[in-house]
PDB file of C-alpha atoms in Angstrom:
ATOM      1  CA  UNK A   1      27.737   0.486 181.591  1.00  0.00           C
ATOM      2  CA  UNK A   2      27.631   4.361 182.339  1.00  0.00           C
ATOM      3  CA  UNK A   3      25.424   6.458 179.983  1.00  0.00           C
ATOM      4  CA  UNK A   4      27.923   9.307 179.520  1.00  0.00           C
ATOM      5  CA  UNK A   5      30.821   7.132 178.326  1.00  0.00           C
ATOM      6  CA  UNK A   6      33.217  10.013 179.313  1.00  0.00           C
ATOM      7  CA  UNK A   7      32.462  11.565 175.928  1.00  0.00           C
ATOM      8  CA  UNK A   8      34.505  14.686 176.746  1.00  0.00           C
ATOM      9  CA  UNK A   9      37.720  12.702 177.111  1.00  0.00           C
ATOM     10  CA  UNK A  10      36.962  10.581 173.967  1.00  0.00           C
ATOM     11  CA  UNK A  11      36.476  13.844 172.011  1.00  0.00           C
ATOM     12  CA  UNK A  12      39.734  15.144 173.204  1.00  0.00           C
ATOM     13  CA  UNK A  13      41.531  11.849 172.089  1.00  0.00           C
ATOM     14  CA  UNK A  14      39.687  12.006 168.773  1.00  0.00           C
ATOM     15  CA  UNK A  15      40.762  15.646 168.117  1.00  0.00           C
ATOM     16  CA  UNK A  16      44.354  14.808 168.755  1.00  0.00           C
ATOM     17  CA  UNK A  17      44.471  13.475 165.222  1.00  0.00           C
ATOM     18  CA  UNK A  18      43.358  16.837 163.826  1.00  0.00           C
ATOM     19  CA  UNK A  19      40.388  19.198 163.445  1.00  0.00           C
ATOM     20  CA  UNK A  20      37.029  17.589 162.800  1.00  0.00           C
ATOM     21  CA  UNK A  21      33.406  18.840 162.243  1.00  0.00           C
ATOM     22  CA  UNK A  22      30.803  18.010 164.807  1.00  0.00           C
ATOM     23  CA  UNK A  23      29.354  15.355 162.366  1.00  0.00           C
ATOM     24  CA  UNK A  24      32.828  13.727 162.069  1.00  0.00           C
ATOM     25  CA  UNK A  25      33.310  13.727 165.777  1.00  0.00           C
ATOM     26  CA  UNK A  26      29.872  12.052 166.251  1.00  0.00           C
ATOM     27  CA  UNK A  27      30.781   9.447 163.600  1.00  0.00           C
ATOM     28  CA  UNK A  28      34.141   8.665 165.343  1.00  0.00           C
ATOM     29  CA  UNK A  29      32.548   8.468 168.791  1.00  0.00           C
ATOM     30  CA  UNK A  30      29.863   5.937 167.514  1.00  0.00           C
ATOM     31  CA  UNK A  31      32.463   3.929 165.708  1.00  0.00           C
ATOM     32  CA  UNK A  32      34.811   3.816 168.717  1.00  0.00           C
ATOM     33  CA  UNK A  33      32.051   2.937 171.156  1.00  0.00           C
ATOM     34  CA  UNK A  34      30.323   0.594 168.726  1.00  0.00           C
ATOM     35  CA  UNK A  35      26.945   1.704 170.065  1.00  0.00           C
ATOM     36  CA  UNK A  36      24.419   4.465 169.471  1.00  0.00           C
ATOM     37  CA  UNK A  37      25.100   7.805 171.264  1.00  0.00           C
ATOM     38  CA  UNK A  38      22.647  10.561 171.149  1.00  0.00           C
ATOM     39  CA  UNK A  39      23.398  13.864 169.524  1.00  0.00           C
ATOM     40  CA  UNK A  40      22.208  15.445 172.680  1.00  0.00           C
ATOM     41  CA  UNK A  41      24.985  13.671 174.687  1.00  0.00           C
ATOM     42  CA  UNK A  42      27.596  14.691 172.153  1.00  0.00           C
ATOM     43  CA  UNK A  43      26.522  18.311 171.990  1.00  0.00           C
ATOM     44  CA  UNK A  44      26.508  18.308 175.849  1.00  0.00           C
ATOM     45  CA  UNK A  45      30.110  17.060 175.885  1.00  0.00           C
ATOM     46  CA  UNK A  46      31.225  19.471 173.214  1.00  0.00           C
ATOM     47  CA  UNK A  47      29.699  22.431 175.192  1.00  0.00           C
ATOM     48  CA  UNK A  48      31.536  21.322 178.411  1.00  0.00           C
ATOM     49  CA  UNK A  49      34.928  21.238 176.400  1.00  0.00           C
ATOM     50  CA  UNK A  50      34.223  24.649 174.997  1.00  0.00           C
ATOM     51  CA  UNK A  51      33.180  26.114 178.394  1.00  0.00           C
ATOM     52  CA  UNK A  52      36.396  24.616 179.850  1.00  0.00           C
ATOM     53  CA  UNK A  53      38.641  26.016 177.075  1.00  0.00           C
ATOM     54  CA  UNK A  54      39.697  22.584 176.034  1.00  0.00           C
ATOM     55  CA  UNK A  55      38.452  23.005 172.403  1.00  0.00           C
ATOM     56  CA  UNK A  56      37.470  25.897 170.200  1.00  0.00           C
ATOM     57  CA  UNK A  57      35.581  26.415 167.051  1.00  0.00           C
ATOM     58  CA  UNK A  58      37.861  27.243 164.113  1.00  0.00           C
ATOM     59  CA  UNK A  59      35.859  26.784 160.948  1.00  0.00           C
ATOM     60  CA  UNK A  60      32.568  25.722 159.288  1.00  0.00           C
ATOM     61  CA  UNK A  61      32.333  22.862 156.855  1.00  0.00           C
ATOM     62  CA  UNK A  62      29.751  24.092 154.272  1.00  0.00           C
ATOM     63  CA  UNK A  63      29.721  20.568 152.700  1.00  0.00           C
ATOM     64  CA  UNK A  64      27.073  19.459 155.326  1.00  0.00           C
ATOM     65  CA  UNK A  65      24.432  21.025 152.995  1.00  0.00           C
ATOM     66  CA  UNK A  66      25.338  18.651 150.160  1.00  0.00           C
ATOM     67  CA  UNK A  67      24.090  20.594 147.059  1.00  0.00           C
ATOM     68  CA  UNK A  68      21.368  22.595 148.730  1.00  0.00           C
ATOM     69  CA  UNK A  69      21.190  25.950 146.811  1.00  0.00           C
ATOM     70  CA  UNK A  70      19.349  28.179 149.204  1.00  0.00           C
ATOM     71  CA  UNK A  71      20.623  27.796 152.714  1.00  0.00           C
ATOM     72  CA  UNK A  72      18.482  29.414 155.516  1.00  0.00           C
ATOM     73  CA  UNK A  73      19.842  27.861 158.531  1.00  0.00           C
ATOM     74  CA  UNK A  74      23.038  26.776 160.093  1.00  0.00           C
ATOM     75  CA  UNK A  75      23.525  23.090 160.923  1.00  0.00           C
ATOM     76  CA  UNK A  76      25.618  22.286 164.032  1.00  0.00           C
ATOM     77  CA  UNK A  77      27.122  19.303 162.062  1.00  0.00           C
ATOM     78  CA  UNK A  78      29.292  21.765 159.981  1.00  0.00           C
ATOM     79  CA  UNK A  79      31.045  23.484 163.010  1.00  0.00           C
ATOM     80  CA  UNK A  80      34.706  22.523 163.027  1.00  0.00           C
ATOM     81  CA  UNK A  81      36.486  22.007 166.373  1.00  0.00           C
ATOM     82  CA  UNK A  82      40.151  21.940 167.306  1.00  0.00           C
ATOM     83  CA  UNK A  83      42.117  21.325 170.469  1.00  0.00           C
ATOM     84  CA  UNK A  84      43.181  24.394 172.531  1.00  0.00           C
ATOM     85  CA  UNK A  85      46.802  24.487 172.809  1.00  0.00           C
ATOM     86  CA  UNK A  86      48.080  26.426 175.785  1.00  0.00           C
ATOM     87  CA  UNK A  87      51.362  28.249 174.860  1.00  0.00           C
ATOM     88  CA  UNK A  88      53.419  30.429 177.225  1.00  0.00           C
ATOM     89  CA  UNK A  89      52.740  33.551 174.990  1.00  0.00           C
ATOM     90  CA  UNK A  90      48.958  33.248 175.194  1.00  0.00           C
ATOM     91  CA  UNK A  91      49.139  32.774 178.933  1.00  0.00           C
ATOM     92  CA  UNK A  92      51.453  35.804 179.457  1.00  0.00           C
ATOM     93  CA  UNK A  93      48.786  37.823 177.440  1.00  0.00           C
ATOM     94  CA  UNK A  94      46.260  36.739 180.066  1.00  0.00           C
ATOM     95  CA  UNK A  95      48.356  38.166 182.765  1.00  0.00           C
ATOM     96  CA  UNK A  96      48.567  41.509 180.907  1.00  0.00           C
ATOM     97  CA  UNK A  97      44.755  41.464 180.456  1.00  0.00           C
ATOM     98  CA  UNK A  98      44.332  41.042 184.161  1.00  0.00           C
ATOM     99  CA  UNK A  99      45.881  44.498 184.551  1.00  0.00           C
ATOM    100  CA  UNK A 100      43.299  45.945 182.109  1.00  0.00           C
ATOM    101  CA  UNK A 101      41.064  48.941 183.013  1.00  0.00           C
ATOM    102  CA  UNK A 102      38.209  46.991 181.520  1.00  0.00           C
ATOM    103  CA  UNK A 103      36.870  44.996 184.469  1.00  0.00           C
ATOM    104  CA  UNK A 104      35.064  42.268 182.331  1.00  0.00           C
ATOM    105  CA  UNK A 105      38.202  41.727 180.340  1.00  0.00           C
ATOM    106  CA  UNK A 106      40.306  41.444 183.543  1.00  0.00           C
ATOM    107  CA  UNK A 107      37.713  39.132 185.124  1.00  0.00           C
ATOM    108  CA  UNK A 108      37.599  36.873 181.985  1.00  0.00           C
ATOM    109  CA  UNK A 109      41.458  36.624 181.924  1.00  0.00           C
ATOM    110  CA  UNK A 110      41.467  35.859 185.725  1.00  0.00           C
ATOM    111  CA  UNK A 111      38.900  33.100 185.215  1.00  0.00           C
ATOM    112  CA  UNK A 112      40.791  31.515 182.280  1.00  0.00           C
ATOM    113  CA  UNK A 113      44.120  31.591 184.188  1.00  0.00           C
ATOM    114  CA  UNK A 114      42.387  29.961 187.170  1.00  0.00           C
ATOM    115  CA  UNK A 115      40.992  27.124 184.973  1.00  0.00           C
ATOM    116  CA  UNK A 116      44.496  26.500 183.522  1.00  0.00           C
ATOM    117  CA  UNK A 117      45.955  26.531 187.113  1.00  0.00           C
ATOM    118  CA  UNK A 118      43.313  24.175 188.422  1.00  0.00           C
ATOM    119  CA  UNK A 119      43.858  21.762 185.440  1.00  0.00           C
ATOM    120  CA  UNK A 120      47.567  21.639 186.358  1.00  0.00           C
ATOM    121  CA  UNK A 121      46.781  21.142 189.986  1.00  0.00           C
ATOM    122  CA  UNK A 122      44.485  18.220 189.047  1.00  0.00           C
ATOM    123  CA  UNK A 123      47.354  16.721 187.150  1.00  0.00           C
ATOM    124  CA  UNK A 124      49.474  16.772 190.359  1.00  0.00           C
ATOM    125  CA  UNK A 125      46.520  15.502 192.463  1.00  0.00           C
ATOM    126  CA  UNK A 126      46.532  18.811 194.502  1.00  0.00           C
ATOM    127  CA  UNK A 127      43.340  20.308 196.070  1.00  0.00           C
ATOM    128  CA  UNK A 128      44.363  23.643 197.577  1.00  0.00           C
ATOM    129  CA  UNK A 129      41.738  25.714 195.854  1.00  0.00           C
ATOM    130  CA  UNK A 130      42.630  28.956 197.491  1.00  0.00           C
ATOM    131  CA  UNK A 131      46.275  28.827 196.330  1.00  0.00           C
ATOM    132  CA  UNK A 132      45.629  30.434 193.013  1.00  0.00           C
ATOM    133  CA  UNK A 133      44.009  33.623 194.470  1.00  0.00           C
ATOM    134  CA  UNK A 134      46.742  33.947 197.101  1.00  0.00           C
ATOM    135  CA  UNK A 135      49.409  33.593 194.451  1.00  0.00           C
ATOM    136  CA  UNK A 136      47.901  36.142 192.247  1.00  0.00           C
ATOM    137  CA  UNK A 137      47.639  38.545 195.153  1.00  0.00           C
ATOM    138  CA  UNK A 138      51.289  38.033 196.001  1.00  0.00           C
ATOM    139  CA  UNK A 139      52.438  38.363 192.348  1.00  0.00           C
ATOM    140  CA  UNK A 140      50.752  41.667 191.926  1.00  0.00           C
ATOM    141  CA  UNK A 141      52.260  42.975 195.109  1.00  0.00           C
ATOM    142  CA  UNK A 142      55.805  42.236 193.840  1.00  0.00           C
ATOM    143  CA  UNK A 143      58.114  44.868 192.452  1.00  0.00           C
ATOM    144  CA  UNK A 144      57.727  45.009 188.603  1.00  0.00           C
ATOM    145  CA  UNK A 145      61.058  43.155 187.804  1.00  0.00           C
ATOM    146  CA  UNK A 146      60.236  40.228 190.148  1.00  0.00           C
ATOM    147  CA  UNK A 147      56.642  40.136 188.886  1.00  0.00           C
ATOM    148  CA  UNK A 148      57.688  39.934 185.275  1.00  0.00           C
ATOM    149  CA  UNK A 149      60.112  37.055 186.031  1.00  0.00           C
ATOM    150  CA  UNK A 150      57.495  34.997 188.032  1.00  0.00           C
ATOM    151  CA  UNK A 151      54.840  35.743 185.400  1.00  0.00           C
ATOM    152  CA  UNK A 152      57.220  34.487 182.727  1.00  0.00           C
ATOM    153  CA  UNK A 153      57.933  31.307 184.754  1.00  0.00           C
ATOM    154  CA  UNK A 154      54.213  30.751 185.443  1.00  0.00           C
ATOM    155  CA  UNK A 155      53.233  31.286 181.788  1.00  0.00           C
ATOM    156  CA  UNK A 156      55.488  28.410 180.843  1.00  0.00           C
ATOM    157  CA  UNK A 157      54.298  26.317 183.811  1.00  0.00           C
ATOM    158  CA  UNK A 158      50.683  26.665 182.918  1.00  0.00           C
ATOM    159  CA  UNK A 159      51.288  25.947 179.159  1.00  0.00           C
ATOM    160  CA  UNK A 160      51.393  22.530 177.433  1.00  0.00           C
ATOM    161  CA  UNK A 161      54.987  22.694 176.708  1.00  0.00           C
ATOM    162  CA  UNK A 162      57.437  19.957 177.748  1.00  0.00           C
ATOM    163  CA  UNK A 163      58.516  20.029 181.379  1.00  0.00           C
ATOM    164  CA  UNK A 164      55.794  22.598 182.146  1.00  0.00           C
ATOM    165  CA  UNK A 165      54.397  20.370 184.932  1.00  0.00           C
ATOM    166  CA  UNK A 166      57.771  20.191 186.643  1.00  0.00           C
ATOM    167  CA  UNK A 167      58.092  24.057 186.435  1.00  0.00           C
ATOM    168  CA  UNK A 168      54.593  24.283 187.837  1.00  0.00           C
ATOM    169  CA  UNK A 169      55.555  22.134 190.752  1.00  0.00           C
ATOM    170  CA  UNK A 170      58.538  24.324 191.413  1.00  0.00           C
ATOM    171  CA  UNK A 171      56.467  27.397 191.516  1.00  0.00           C
ATOM    172  CA  UNK A 172      53.961  25.970 193.916  1.00  0.00           C
ATOM    173  CA  UNK A 173      56.838  24.953 196.092  1.00  0.00           C
ATOM    174  CA  UNK A 174      58.272  28.442 195.852  1.00  0.00           C
ATOM    175  CA  UNK A 175      54.986  30.218 196.887  1.00  0.00           C
ATOM    176  CA  UNK A 176      54.338  27.648 199.693  1.00  0.00           C
ATOM    177  CA  UNK A 177      57.908  28.452 201.043  1.00  0.00           C
ATOM    178  CA  UNK A 178      57.209  32.185 200.924  1.00  0.00           C
ATOM    179  CA  UNK A 179      54.012  31.562 203.013  1.00  0.00           C
ATOM    180  CA  UNK A 180      55.909  29.653 205.676  1.00  0.00           C
ATOM    181  CA  UNK A 181      58.852  32.084 205.948  1.00  0.00           C
TER     182      UNK A 181
END
């Protein structure tokens, strides 16, 4: 049996039922797998999910100290995680940030949008890794009215909303047709 047990996917499934602390996630993993799993492996999976923007830290459960009066360190077990929900508004804000004068902010927004884009492509089994950069280039060369419309559609397509995958498929088809014509 593999050592990693696809912990990242298991964590996502566990968090579908609600926000949990690191300790609660670890307990759920061990109960589900019915075998010991190291804290190191769980932490590694959590960090991968954080890095990929699939989860985020939203709170701290102070109860992990269980009556300790003088707290001098932070326990990772108290960190509370939630699933990242990609909504169209958040994504449209990333497009706005890409036009920022702050190069770091623009680069961060670009990278985040690219991760969302690649995740959608993976769902469709697509592997054209240069498509995102080409699309962004074309979008920012469009007249403002056309650009706003396509950004609105792409924001929906990259979200977790119902029918967003079909919208994504249509946008890909549109940009591929533009390239041919």
